[in-house]
Short mmCIF file of C-alpha atoms in Angstrom, two decimals:
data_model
loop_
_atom_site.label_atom_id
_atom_site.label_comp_id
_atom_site.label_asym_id
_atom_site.label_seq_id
_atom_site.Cartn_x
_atom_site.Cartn_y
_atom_site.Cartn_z
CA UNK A 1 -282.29 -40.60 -15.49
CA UNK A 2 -282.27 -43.87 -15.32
CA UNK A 3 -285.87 -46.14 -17.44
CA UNK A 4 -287.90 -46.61 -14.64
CA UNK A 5 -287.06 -42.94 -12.64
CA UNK A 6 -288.57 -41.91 -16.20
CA UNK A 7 -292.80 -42.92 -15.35
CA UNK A 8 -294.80 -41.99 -12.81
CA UNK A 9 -297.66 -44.76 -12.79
CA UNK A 10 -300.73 -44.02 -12.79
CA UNK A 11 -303.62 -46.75 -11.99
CA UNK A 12 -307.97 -46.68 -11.83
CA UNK A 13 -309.10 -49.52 -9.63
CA UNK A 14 -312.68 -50.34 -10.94
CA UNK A 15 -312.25 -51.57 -14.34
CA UNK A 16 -308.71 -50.95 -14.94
CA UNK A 17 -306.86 -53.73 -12.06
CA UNK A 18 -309.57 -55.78 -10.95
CA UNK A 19 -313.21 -56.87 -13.26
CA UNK A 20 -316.81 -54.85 -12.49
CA UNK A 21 -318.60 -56.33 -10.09
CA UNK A 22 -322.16 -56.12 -9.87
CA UNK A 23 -322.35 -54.81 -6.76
CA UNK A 24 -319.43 -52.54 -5.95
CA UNK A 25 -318.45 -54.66 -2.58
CA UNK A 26 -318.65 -57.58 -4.60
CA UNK A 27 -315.07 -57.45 -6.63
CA UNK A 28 -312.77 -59.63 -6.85
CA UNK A 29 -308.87 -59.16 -6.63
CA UNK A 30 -306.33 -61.27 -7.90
CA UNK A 31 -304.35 -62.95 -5.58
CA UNK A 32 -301.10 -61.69 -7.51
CA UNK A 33 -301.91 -58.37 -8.12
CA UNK A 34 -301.09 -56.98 -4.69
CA UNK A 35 -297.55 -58.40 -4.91
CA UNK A 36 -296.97 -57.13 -8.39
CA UNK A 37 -297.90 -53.87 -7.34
CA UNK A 38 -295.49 -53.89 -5.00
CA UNK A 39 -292.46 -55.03 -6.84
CA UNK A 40 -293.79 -52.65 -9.41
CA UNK A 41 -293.49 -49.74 -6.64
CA UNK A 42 -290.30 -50.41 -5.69
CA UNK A 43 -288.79 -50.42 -9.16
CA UNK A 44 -290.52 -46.85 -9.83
CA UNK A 45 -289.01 -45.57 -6.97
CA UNK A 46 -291.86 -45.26 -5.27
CA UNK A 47 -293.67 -43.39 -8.09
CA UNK A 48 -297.10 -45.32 -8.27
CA UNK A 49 -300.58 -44.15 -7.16
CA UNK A 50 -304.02 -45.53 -7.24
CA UNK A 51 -306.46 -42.97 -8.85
CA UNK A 52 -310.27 -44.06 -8.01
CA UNK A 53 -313.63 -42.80 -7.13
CA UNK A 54 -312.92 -44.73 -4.34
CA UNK A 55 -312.41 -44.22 -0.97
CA UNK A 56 -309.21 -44.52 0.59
CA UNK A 57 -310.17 -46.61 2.97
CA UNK A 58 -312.05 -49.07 0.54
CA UNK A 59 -308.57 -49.08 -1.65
CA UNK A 60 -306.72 -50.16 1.55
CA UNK A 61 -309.24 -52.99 2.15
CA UNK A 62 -309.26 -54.49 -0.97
CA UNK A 63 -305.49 -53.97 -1.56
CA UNK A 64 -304.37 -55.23 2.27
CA UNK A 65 -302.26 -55.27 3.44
CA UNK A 66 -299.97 -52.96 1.33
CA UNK A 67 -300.95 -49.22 1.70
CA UNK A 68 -300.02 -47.24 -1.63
CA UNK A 69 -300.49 -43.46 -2.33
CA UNK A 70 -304.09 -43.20 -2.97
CA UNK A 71 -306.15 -40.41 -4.55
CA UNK A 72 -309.74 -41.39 -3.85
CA UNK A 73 -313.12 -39.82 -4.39
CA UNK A 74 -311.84 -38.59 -7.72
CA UNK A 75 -309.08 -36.41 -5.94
CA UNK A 76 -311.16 -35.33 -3.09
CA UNK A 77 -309.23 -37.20 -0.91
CA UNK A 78 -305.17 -37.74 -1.18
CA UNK A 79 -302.86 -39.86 0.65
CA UNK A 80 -299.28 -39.67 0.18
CA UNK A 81 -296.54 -40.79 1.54
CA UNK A 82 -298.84 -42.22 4.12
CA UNK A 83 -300.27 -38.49 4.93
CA UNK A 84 -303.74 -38.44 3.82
CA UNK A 85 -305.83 -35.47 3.43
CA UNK A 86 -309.59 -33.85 2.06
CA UNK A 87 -312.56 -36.17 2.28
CA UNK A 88 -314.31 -34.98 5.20
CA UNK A 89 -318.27 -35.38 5.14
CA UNK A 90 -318.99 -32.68 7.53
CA UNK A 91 -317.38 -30.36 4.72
CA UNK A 92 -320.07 -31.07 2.49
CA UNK A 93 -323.76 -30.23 4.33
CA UNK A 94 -325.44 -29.91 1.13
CA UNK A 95 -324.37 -32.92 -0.19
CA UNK A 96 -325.15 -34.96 2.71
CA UNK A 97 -328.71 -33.59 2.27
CA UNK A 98 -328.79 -34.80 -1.52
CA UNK A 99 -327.81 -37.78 -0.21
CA UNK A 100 -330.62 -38.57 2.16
CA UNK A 101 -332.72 -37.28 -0.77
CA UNK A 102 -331.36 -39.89 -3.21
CA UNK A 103 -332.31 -43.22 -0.51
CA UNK A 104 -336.20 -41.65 -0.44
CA UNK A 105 -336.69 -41.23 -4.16
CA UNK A 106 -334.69 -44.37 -4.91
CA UNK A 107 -336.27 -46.86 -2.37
CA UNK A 108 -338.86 -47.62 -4.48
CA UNK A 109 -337.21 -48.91 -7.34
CA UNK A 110 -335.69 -52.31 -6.79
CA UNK A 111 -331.68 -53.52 -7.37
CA UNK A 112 -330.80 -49.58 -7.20
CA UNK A 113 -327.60 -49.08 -4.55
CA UNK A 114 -326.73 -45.92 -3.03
CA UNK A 115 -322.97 -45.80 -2.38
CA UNK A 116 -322.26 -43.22 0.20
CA UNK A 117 -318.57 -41.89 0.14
CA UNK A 118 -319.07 -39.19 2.54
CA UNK A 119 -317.33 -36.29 0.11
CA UNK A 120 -319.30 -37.95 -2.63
CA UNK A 121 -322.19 -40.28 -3.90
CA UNK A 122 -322.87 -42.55 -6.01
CA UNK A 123 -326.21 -44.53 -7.64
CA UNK A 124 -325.75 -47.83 -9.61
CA UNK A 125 -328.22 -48.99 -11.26
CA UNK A 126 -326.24 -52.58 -12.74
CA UNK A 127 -328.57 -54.79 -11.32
CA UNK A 128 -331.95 -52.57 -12.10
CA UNK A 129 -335.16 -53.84 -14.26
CA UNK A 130 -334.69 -51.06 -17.43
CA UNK A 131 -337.36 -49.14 -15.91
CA UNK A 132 -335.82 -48.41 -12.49
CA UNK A 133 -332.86 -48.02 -14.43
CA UNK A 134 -333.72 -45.09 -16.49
CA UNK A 135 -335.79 -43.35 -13.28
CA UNK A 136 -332.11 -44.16 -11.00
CA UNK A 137 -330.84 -41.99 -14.12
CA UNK A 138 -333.21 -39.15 -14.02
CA UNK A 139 -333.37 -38.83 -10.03
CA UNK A 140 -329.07 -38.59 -9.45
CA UNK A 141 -329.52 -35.94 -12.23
CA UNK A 142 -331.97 -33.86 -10.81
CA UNK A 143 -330.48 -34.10 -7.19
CA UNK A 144 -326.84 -33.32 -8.81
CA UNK A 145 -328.32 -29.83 -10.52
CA UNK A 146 -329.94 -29.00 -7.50
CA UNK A 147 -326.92 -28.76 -6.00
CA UNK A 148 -325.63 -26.35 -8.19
CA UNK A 149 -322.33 -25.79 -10.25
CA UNK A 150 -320.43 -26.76 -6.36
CA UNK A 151 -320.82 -30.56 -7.60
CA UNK A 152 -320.18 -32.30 -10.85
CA UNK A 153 -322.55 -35.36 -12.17
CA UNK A 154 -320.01 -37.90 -13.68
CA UNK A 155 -321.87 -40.69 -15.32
CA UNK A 156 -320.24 -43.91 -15.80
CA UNK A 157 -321.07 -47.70 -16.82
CA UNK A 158 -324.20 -48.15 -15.17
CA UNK A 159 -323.66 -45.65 -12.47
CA UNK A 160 -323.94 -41.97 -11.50
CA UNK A 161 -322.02 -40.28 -9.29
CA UNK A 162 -322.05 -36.64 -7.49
CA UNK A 163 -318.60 -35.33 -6.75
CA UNK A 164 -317.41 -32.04 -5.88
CA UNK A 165 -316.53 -29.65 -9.14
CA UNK A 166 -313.00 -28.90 -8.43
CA UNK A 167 -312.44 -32.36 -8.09
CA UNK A 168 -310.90 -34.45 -11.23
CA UNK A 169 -308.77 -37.85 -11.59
CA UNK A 170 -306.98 -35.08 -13.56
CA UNK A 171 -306.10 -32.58 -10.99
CA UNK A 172 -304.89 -35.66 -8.87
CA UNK A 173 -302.42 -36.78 -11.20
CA UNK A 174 -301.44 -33.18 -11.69
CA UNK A 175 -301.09 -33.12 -7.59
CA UNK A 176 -299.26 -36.12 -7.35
CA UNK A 177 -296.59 -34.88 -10.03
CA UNK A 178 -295.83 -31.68 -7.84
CA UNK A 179 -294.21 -33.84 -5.37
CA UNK A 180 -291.63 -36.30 -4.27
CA UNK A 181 -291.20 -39.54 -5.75
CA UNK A 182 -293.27 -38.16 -8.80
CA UNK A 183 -292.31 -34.94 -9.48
CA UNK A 184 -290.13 -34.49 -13.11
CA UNK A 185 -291.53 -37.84 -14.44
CA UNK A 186 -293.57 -38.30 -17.40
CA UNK A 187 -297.25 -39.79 -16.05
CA UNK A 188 -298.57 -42.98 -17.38
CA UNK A 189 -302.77 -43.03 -16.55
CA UNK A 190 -304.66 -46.42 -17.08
CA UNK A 191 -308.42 -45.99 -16.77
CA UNK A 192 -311.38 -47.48 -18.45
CA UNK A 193 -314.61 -45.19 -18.09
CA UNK A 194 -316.02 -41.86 -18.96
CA UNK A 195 -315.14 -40.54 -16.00
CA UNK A 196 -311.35 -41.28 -16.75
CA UNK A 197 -311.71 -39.50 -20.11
CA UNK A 198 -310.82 -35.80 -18.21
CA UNK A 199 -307.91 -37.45 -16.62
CA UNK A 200 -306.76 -38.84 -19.82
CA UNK A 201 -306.91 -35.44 -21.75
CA UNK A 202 -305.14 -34.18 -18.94
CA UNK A 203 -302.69 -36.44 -19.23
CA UNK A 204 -301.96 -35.92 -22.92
CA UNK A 205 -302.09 -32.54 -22.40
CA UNK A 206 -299.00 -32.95 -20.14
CA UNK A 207 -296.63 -34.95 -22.06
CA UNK A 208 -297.81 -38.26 -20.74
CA UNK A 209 -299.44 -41.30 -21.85
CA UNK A 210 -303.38 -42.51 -21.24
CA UNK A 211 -304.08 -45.63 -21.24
CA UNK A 212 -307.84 -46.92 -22.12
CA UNK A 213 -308.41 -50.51 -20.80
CA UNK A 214 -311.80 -51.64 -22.70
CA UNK A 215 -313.70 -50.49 -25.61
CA UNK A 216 -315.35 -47.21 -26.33
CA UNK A 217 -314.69 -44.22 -28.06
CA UNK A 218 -311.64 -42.37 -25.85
CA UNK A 219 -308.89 -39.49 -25.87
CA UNK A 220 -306.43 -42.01 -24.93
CA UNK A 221 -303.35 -42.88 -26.80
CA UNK A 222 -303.22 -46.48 -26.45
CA UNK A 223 -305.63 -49.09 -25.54
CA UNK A 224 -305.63 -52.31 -24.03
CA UNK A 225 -308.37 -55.15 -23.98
CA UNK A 226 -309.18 -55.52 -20.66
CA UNK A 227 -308.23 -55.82 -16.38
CA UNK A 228 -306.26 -59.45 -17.14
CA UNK A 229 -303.83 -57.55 -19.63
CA UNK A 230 -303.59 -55.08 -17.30
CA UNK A 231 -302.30 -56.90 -14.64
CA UNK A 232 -300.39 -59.01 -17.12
CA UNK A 233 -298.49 -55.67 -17.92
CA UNK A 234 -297.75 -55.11 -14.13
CA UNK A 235 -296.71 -58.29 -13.56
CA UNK A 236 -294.24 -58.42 -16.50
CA UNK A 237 -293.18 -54.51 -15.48
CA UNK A 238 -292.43 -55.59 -11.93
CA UNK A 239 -290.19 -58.64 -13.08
CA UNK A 240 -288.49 -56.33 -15.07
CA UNK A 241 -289.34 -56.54 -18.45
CA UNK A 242 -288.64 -52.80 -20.24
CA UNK A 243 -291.43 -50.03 -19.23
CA UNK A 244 -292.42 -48.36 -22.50
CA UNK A 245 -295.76 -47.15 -22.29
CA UNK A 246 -295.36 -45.52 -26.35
CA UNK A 247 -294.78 -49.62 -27.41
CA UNK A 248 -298.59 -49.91 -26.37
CA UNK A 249 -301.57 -50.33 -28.86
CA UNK A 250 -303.05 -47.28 -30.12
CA UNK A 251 -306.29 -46.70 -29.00
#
């Protein structure tokens, strides 16, 4: 097998390719970085996905107008190979009730967003006063134990977020490796939050190598400093400099 038919790339979106934003309509994405992505596509064969809590259909926005294989909402939702599938609201009634709970007991505290996925939801409090901040907190983790062990609470920078249990960045990657272009490679997963740490375990768990981008304490194996070297690292990949993910810094 030839170096690049080796990897099967694996990429976060928020944190990992482009800088936090405030507000999570509010990020920006390098003008390059769609290209490089790409060229860095093509060279893999094809074997390249973007892993995010994410929509799909956000992904595609910000990444127009190249479509790549997409597991969003933390795996609840899969495209591949154009064929997307999972991520229906109406499969979720109780969550779409916790979610009309979170807008009432939120509304009152000021700079607190609701960001409604339809399979899953999410509360940032970024922009929040400390106060609202810490009842944003409490509220997302009463509504997410109300609903039982059916849904997961993942808490990340600033932000809480509601998913369905079975679904994990982890079981994506897992998903995407049973299939054409991805299957028999060894996975390479960049993310940069707690919620990428189950992903990242998984990963090393597998034979593969987790990527941290940022500080923190972390699973991963290797660590870089932030989204710029990221995309630095695509960019030089997708030229053609040599993909070795083990030449990486340790975490």
């Amino acid at each position: 097998m030839s170096e690049t038919a080796d990897y099967a790339l694996f990429l976060d979106f928020d944190g990992t390719l482009v800088e936090i934003a405030p507000r999570p309509d509010a990020v920006q994405v390098d003008p390059s970085l769609v290209p490089a992505l790409e060229r860095l596509r093509e060279r893999l064969g094809g074997a390249l996905a973007i892993v995010t809590g994410r929509p799909v259909a956000v992904i595609d926005d910000f990444l127009n107008p190249a479509r790549f294989d997409v597991a969003g909402l933390h795996g609840v939702e899969r495209r591949v190979d154009g064929r997307l599938s999972g991520g229906r609201p109406e499969d979720h009634p109780d969550l779409r009730a916790g979610v009309e709970r979170l807008h009432a007991e939120t509304a009152r505290y000021e700079s607190v967003l609701i960001e409604d996925k339809g399979a899953s939801v999410a509360v940032h409090w970024r922009l929040a006063a400390p106060g609202d901040a810490q009842a944003a907190e409490e509220i997302v983790k009463a509504v997410a134990a109300d609903l039982g062990s059916a849904y997961r609470l993942q808490l990340g920078k600033a932000v809480g977020e509601i998913v369905p249990a079975a679904a994990t960045k982890g079981h994506a990657i897992r998903a995407f490796l049973e299939a054409a272009p991805y299957t028999g490679r060894r996975a390479i997963f960049l993310g940069d939050d707690r919620t990428d740490e189950i992903a990242f375990a998984s990963v090393n768990e597998d034979g593969g190598i987790s990527v941290r981008i940022g500080d923190g304490e972390t699973v991963a194996s290797r660590r870089l400093a932030e989204p710029a070297v990221v995309r630095a690292l695509i960019a030089a990949w997708a030229e053609g400099a040599p993909i070795d993910p083990d030449a990486l810094p340790a975490a």
